[in-house]
PDB file of C-alpha atoms in Angstrom:
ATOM      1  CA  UNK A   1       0.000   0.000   0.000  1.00 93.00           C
ATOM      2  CA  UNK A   2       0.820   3.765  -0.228  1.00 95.00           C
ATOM      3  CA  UNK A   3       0.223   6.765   1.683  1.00 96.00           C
ATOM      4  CA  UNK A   4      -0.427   9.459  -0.877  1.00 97.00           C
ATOM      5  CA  UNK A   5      -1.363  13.570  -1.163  1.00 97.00           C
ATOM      6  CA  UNK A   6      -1.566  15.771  -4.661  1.00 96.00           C
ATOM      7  CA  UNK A   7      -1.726  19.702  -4.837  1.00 95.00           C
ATOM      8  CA  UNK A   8      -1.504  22.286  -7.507  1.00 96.00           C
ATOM      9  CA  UNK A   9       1.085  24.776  -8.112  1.00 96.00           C
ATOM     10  CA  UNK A  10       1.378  27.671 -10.835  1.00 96.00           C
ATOM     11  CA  UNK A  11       4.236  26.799 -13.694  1.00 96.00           C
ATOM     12  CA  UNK A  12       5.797  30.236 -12.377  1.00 96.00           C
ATOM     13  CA  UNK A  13       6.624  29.162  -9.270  1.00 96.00           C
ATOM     14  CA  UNK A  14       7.948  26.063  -9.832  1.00 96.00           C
ATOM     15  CA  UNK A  15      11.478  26.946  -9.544  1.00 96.00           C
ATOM     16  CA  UNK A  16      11.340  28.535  -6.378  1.00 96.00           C
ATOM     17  CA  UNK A  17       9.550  24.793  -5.229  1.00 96.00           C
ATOM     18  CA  UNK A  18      12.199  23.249  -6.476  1.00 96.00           C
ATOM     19  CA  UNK A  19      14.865  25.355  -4.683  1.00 95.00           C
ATOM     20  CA  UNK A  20      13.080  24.671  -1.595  1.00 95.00           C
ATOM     21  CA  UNK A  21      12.712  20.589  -2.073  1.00 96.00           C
ATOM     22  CA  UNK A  22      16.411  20.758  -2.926  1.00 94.00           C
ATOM     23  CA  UNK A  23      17.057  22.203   0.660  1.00 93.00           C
ATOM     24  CA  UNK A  24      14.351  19.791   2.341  1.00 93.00           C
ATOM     25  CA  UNK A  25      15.595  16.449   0.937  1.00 93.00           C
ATOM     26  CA  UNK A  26      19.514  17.571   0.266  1.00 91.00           C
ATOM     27  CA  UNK A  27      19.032  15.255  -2.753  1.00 94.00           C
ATOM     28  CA  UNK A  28      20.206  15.537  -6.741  1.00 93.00           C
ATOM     29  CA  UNK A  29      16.709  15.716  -8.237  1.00 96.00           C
ATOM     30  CA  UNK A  30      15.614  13.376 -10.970  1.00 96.00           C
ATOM     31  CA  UNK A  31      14.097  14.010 -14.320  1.00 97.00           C
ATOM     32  CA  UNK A  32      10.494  12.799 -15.211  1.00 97.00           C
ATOM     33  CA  UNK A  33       9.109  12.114 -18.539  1.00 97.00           C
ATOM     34  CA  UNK A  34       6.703   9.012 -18.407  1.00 98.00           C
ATOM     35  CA  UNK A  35       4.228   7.731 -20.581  1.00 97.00           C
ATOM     36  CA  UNK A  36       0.921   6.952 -18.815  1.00 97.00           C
ATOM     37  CA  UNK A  37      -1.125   4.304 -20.541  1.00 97.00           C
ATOM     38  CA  UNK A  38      -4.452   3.556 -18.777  1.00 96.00           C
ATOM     39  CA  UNK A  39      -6.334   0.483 -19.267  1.00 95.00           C
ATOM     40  CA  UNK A  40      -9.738  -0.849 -18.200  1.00 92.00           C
ATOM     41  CA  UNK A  41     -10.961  -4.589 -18.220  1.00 87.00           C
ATOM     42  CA  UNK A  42     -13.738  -5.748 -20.485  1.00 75.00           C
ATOM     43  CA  UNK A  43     -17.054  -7.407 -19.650  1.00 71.00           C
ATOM     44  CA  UNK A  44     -16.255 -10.749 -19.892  1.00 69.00           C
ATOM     45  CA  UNK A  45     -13.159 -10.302 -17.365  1.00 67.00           C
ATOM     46  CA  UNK A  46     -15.534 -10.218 -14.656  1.00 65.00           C
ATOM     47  CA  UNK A  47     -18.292  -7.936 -12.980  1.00 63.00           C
ATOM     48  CA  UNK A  48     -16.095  -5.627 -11.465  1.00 70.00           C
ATOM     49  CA  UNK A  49     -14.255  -3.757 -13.326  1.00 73.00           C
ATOM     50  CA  UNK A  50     -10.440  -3.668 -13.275  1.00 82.00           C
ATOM     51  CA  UNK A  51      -7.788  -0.568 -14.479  1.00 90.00           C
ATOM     52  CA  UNK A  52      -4.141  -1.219 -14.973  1.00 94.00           C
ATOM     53  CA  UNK A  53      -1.377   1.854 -16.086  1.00 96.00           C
ATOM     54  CA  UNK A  54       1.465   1.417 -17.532  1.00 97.00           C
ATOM     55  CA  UNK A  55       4.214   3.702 -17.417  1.00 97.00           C
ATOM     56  CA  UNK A  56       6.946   3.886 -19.779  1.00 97.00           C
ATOM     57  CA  UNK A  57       9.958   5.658 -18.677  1.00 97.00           C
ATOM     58  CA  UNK A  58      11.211   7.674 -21.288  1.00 96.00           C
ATOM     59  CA  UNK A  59      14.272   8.967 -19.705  1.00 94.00           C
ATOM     60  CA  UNK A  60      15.914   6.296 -19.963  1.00 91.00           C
ATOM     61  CA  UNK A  61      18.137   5.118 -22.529  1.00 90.00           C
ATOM     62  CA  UNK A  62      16.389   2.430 -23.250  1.00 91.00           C
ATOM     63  CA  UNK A  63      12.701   2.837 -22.204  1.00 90.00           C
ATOM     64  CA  UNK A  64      11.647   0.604 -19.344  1.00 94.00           C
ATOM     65  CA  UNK A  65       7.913  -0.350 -18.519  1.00 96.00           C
ATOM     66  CA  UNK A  66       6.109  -0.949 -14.961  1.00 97.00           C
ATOM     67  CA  UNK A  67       2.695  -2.244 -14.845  1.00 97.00           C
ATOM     68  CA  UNK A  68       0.915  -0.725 -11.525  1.00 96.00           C
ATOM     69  CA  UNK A  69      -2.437  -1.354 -10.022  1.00 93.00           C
ATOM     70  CA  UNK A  70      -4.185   1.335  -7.695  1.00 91.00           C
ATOM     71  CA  UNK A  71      -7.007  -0.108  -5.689  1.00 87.00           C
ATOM     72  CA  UNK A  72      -9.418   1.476  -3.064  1.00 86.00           C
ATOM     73  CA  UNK A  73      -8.408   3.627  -0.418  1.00 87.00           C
ATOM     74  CA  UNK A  74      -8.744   2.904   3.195  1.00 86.00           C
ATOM     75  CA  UNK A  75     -11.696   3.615   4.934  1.00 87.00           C
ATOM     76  CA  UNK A  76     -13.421   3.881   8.584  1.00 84.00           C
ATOM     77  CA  UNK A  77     -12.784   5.907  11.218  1.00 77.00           C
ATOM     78  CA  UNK A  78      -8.916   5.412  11.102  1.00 76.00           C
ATOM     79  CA  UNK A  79      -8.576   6.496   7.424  1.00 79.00           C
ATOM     80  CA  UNK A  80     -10.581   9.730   8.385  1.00 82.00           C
ATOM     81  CA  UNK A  81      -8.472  10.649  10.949  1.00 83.00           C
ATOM     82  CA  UNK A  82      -5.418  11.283   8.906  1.00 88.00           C
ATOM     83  CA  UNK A  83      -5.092  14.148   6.365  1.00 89.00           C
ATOM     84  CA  UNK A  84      -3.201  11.551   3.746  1.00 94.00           C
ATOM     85  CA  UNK A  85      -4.874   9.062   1.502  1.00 94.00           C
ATOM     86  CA  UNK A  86      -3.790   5.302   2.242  1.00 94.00           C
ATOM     87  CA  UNK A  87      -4.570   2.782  -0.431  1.00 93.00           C
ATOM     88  CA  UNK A  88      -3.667  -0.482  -1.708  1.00 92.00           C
ATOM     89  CA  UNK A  89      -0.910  -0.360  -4.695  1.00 93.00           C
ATOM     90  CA  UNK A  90       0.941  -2.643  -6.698  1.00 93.00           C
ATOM     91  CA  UNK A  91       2.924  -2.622  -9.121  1.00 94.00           C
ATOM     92  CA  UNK A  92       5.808  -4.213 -11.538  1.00 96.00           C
ATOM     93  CA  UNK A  93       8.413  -4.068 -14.039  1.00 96.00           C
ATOM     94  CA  UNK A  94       7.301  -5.477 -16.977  1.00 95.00           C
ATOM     95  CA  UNK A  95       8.539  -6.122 -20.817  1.00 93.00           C
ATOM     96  CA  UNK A  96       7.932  -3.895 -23.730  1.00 90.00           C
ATOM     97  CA  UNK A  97       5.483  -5.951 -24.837  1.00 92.00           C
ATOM     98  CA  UNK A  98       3.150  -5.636 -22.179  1.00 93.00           C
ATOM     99  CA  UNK A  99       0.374  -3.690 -23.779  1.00 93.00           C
ATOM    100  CA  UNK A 100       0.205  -5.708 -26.594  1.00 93.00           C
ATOM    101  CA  UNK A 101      -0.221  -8.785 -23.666  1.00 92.00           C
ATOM    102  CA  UNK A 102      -3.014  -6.901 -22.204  1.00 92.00           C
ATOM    103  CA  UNK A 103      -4.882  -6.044 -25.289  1.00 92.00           C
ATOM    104  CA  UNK A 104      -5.225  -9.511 -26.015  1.00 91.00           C
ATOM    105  CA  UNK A 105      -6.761 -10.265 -22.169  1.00 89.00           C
ATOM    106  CA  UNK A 106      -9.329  -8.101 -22.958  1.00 88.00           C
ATOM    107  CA  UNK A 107      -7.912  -4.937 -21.627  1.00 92.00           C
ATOM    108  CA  UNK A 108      -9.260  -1.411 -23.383  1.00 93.00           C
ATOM    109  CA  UNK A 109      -7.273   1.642 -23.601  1.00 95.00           C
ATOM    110  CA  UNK A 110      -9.222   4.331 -21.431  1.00 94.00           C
ATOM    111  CA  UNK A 111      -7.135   7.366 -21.875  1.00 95.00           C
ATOM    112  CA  UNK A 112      -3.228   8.393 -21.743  1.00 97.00           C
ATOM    113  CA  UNK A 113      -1.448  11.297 -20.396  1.00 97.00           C
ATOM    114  CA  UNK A 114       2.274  11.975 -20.183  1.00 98.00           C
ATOM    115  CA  UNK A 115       3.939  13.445 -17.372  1.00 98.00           C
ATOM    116  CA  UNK A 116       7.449  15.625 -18.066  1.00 98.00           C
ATOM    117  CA  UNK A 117       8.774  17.280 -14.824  1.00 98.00           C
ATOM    118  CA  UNK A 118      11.011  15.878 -11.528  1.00 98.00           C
ATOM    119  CA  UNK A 119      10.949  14.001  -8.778  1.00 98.00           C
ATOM    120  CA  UNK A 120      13.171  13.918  -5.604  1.00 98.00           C
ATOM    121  CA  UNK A 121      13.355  10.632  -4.003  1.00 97.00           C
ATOM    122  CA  UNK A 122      14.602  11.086  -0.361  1.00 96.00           C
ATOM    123  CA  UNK A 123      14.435   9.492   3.712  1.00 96.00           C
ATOM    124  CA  UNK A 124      12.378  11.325   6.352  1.00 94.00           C
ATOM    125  CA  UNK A 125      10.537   9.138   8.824  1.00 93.00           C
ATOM    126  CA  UNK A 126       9.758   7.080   6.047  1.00 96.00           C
ATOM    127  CA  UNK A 127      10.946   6.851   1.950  1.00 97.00           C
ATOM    128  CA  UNK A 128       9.092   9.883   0.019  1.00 97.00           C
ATOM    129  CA  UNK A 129       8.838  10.637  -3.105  1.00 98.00           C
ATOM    130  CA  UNK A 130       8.048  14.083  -4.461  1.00 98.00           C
ATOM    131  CA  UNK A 131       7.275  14.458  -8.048  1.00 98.00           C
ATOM    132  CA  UNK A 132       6.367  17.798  -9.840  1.00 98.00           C
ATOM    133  CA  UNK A 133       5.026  17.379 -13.276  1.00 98.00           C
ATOM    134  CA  UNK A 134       2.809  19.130 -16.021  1.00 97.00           C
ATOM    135  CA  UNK A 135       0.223  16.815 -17.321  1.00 97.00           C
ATOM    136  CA  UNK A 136      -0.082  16.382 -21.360  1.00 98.00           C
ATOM    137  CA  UNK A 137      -2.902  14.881 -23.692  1.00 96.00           C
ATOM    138  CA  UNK A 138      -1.758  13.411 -26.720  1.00 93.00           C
ATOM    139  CA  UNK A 139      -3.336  14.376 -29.536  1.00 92.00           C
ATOM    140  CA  UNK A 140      -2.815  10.810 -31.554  1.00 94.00           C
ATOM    141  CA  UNK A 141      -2.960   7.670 -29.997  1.00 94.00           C
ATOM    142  CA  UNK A 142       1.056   6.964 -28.550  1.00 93.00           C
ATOM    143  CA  UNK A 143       1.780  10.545 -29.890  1.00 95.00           C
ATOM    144  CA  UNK A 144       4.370  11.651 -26.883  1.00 95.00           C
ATOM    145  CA  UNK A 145       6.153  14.387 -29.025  1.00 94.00           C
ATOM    146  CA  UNK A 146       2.761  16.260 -29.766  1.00 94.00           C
ATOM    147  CA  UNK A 147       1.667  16.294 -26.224  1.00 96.00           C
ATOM    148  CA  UNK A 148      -0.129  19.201 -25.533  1.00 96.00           C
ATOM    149  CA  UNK A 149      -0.571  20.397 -21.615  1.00 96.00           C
ATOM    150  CA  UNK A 150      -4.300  19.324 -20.474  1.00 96.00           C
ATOM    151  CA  UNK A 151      -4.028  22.540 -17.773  1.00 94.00           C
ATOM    152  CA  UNK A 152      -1.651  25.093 -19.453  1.00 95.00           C
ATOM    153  CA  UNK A 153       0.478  27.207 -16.397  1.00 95.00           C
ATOM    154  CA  UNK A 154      -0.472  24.478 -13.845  1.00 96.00           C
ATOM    155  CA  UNK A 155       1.500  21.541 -12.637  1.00 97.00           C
ATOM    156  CA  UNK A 156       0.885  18.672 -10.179  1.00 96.00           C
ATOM    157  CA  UNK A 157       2.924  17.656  -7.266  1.00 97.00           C
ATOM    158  CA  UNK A 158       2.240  14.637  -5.560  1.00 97.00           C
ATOM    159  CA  UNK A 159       3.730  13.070  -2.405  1.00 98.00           C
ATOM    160  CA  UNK A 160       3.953   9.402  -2.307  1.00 97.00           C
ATOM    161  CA  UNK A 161       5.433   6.444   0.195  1.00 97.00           C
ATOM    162  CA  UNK A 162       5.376   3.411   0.357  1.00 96.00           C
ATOM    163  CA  UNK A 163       3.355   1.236   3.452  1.00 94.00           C
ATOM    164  CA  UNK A 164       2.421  -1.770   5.044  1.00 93.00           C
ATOM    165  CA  UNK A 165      -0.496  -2.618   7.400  1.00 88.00           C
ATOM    166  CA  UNK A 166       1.387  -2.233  10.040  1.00 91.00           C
ATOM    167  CA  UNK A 167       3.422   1.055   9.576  1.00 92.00           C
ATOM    168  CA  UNK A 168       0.756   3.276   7.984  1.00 92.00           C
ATOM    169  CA  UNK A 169      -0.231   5.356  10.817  1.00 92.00           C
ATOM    170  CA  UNK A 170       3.418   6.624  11.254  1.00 95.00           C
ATOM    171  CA  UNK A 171       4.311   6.370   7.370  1.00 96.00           C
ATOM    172  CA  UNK A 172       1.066   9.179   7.146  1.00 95.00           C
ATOM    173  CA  UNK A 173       2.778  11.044   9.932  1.00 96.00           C
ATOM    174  CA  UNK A 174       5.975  11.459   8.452  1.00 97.00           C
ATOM    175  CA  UNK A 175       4.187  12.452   4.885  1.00 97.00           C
ATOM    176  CA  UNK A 176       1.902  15.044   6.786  1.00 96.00           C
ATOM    177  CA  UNK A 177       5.280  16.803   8.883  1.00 96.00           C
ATOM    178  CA  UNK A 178       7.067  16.744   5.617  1.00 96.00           C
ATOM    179  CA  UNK A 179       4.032  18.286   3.710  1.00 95.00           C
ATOM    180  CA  UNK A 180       4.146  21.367   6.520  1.00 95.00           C
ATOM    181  CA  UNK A 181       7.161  23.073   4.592  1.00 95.00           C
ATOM    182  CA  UNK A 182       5.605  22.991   1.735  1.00 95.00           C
ATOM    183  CA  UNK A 183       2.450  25.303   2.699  1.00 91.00           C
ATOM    184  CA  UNK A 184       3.667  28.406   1.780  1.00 90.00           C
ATOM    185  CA  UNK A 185       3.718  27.364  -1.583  1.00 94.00           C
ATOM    186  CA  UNK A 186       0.966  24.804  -1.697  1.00 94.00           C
ATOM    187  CA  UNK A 187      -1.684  22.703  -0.083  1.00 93.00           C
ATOM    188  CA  UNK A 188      -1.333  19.014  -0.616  1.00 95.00           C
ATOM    189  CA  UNK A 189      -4.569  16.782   0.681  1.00 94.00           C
ATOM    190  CA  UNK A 190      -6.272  13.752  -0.641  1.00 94.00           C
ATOM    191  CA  UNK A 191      -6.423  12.652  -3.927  1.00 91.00           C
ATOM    192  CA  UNK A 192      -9.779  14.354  -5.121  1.00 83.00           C
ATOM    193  CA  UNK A 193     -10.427  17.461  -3.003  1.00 82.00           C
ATOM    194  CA  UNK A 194      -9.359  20.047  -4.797  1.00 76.00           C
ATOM    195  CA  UNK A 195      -8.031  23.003  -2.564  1.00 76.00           C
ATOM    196  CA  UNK A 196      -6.786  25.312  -5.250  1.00 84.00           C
ATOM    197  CA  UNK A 197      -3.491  27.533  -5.930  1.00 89.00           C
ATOM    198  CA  UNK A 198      -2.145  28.757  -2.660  1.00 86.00           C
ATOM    199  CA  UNK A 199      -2.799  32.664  -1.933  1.00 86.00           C
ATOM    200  CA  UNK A 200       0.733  32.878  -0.617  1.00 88.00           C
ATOM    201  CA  UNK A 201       2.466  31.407  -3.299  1.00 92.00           C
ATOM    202  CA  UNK A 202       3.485  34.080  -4.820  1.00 93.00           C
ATOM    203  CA  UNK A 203       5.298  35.911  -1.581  1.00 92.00           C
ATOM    204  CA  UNK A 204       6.862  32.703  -0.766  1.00 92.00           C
ATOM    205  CA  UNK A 205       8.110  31.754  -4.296  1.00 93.00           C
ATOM    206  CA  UNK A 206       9.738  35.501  -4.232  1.00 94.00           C
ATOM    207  CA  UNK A 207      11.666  35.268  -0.900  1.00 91.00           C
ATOM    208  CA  UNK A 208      12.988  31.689  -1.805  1.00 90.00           C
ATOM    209  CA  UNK A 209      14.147  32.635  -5.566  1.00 90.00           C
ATOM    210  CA  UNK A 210      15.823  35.126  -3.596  1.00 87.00           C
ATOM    211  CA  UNK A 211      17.594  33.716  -1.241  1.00 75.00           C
ATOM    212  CA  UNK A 212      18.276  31.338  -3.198  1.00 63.00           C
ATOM    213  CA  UNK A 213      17.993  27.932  -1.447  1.00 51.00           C
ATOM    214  CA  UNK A 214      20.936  28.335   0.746  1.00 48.00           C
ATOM    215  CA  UNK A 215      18.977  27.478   3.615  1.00 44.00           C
ATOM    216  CA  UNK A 216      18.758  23.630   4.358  1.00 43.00           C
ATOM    217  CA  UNK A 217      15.430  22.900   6.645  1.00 42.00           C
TER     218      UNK A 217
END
């Protein structure tokens, strides 16, 4: 499982986030350019139905493929007690051939996106990942160099790491503490509720292009 939160940021101050998750994690970042294929099951592969992505790396030399599976979140009076999203995930490297394996189970393709930004992968209370990325719409099916941005001057961010059944509660913690320096810039919460561009973005994203990043939090 995963404990997960997404927020919005303006493409203008993305620098000035990236200065400040540079002096947070005290890690190289990472550069992100991934091919999002989503699939969803046909009727005859049962009642429920089922949605697989697969993600092509493209920054790699020689493009890599993982298959990943997103189930449902947690629920009760646990999961509503904690400002981060825990659900079930897996996922897997897999061969270049894979869609053509799942077209022929009966998978359909639903949509695809692809994601060009950077992550920063990093150790604090628990392994977190940060990614920043604008979110593109191909125009022709598997078209990656005419991708087109789906929200022009907005990217995503999303904080992710990784779980088990038994370490959630402080996994969340450690996601939630780490979110805190982020606020001036943005609000991260639950996959789904939107909160919106930060009013103090701007402000913040001034003082830290400023200074620079030579602070280390």
């Amino acid at each position: 499982m995963e404990c997960v939160v997404q927020g919005i940021i303006e493409t203008q101050h993305v620098e000035a986030l990236e200065i400040l998750l540079q002096g947070l994690c005290g890690v190289q970042r990472e550069r992100l350019r991934i091919h999002e294929i989503c699939l969803k099951s046909g009727p005859h592969l049962g009642s429920v139905p089922s949605e697989l992505r697969l993600l092509c790396d493209l920054e790699q030399a020689e493009p890599s493929w993982t298959v990943r599976h997103i189930g449902g979140a947690m629920r009760g009076a646990g999961a509503e007690q904690i400002s981060v999203l825990v659900r079930s995930m897996v996922e897997s490297k897999t061969s270049k051939n894979v869609l053509r394996l799942f077209y022929t189970l009966g998978y359909k393709l639903d949509h695809e996106l692809l994601r060009v930004g950077f992550s920063f992968n990093f150790y604090r209370g628990a392994q977190i990942t940060v990614t920043v990325s604008s979110i593109n719409k191909m125009l022709k099916l598997h078209a990656t160099d005419e991708a087109v941005p789906v929200t022009p001057g907005i990217q995503m961010v999303e904080v992710t790491a990784p779980a088990a059944a038994e370490t959630y509660t402080e996994v969340a913690a450690a996601v939630s503490s780490f979110c805190e320096y982020l606020a001036p810039l943005l609000h991260l919460s639950k996959p789904g509720i939107s909160t919106g561009v930060v009013p103090t973005a701007a402000a913040a994203a001034a003082s830290l292009m400023s200074d620079g990043g030579g602070t280390t939090l």
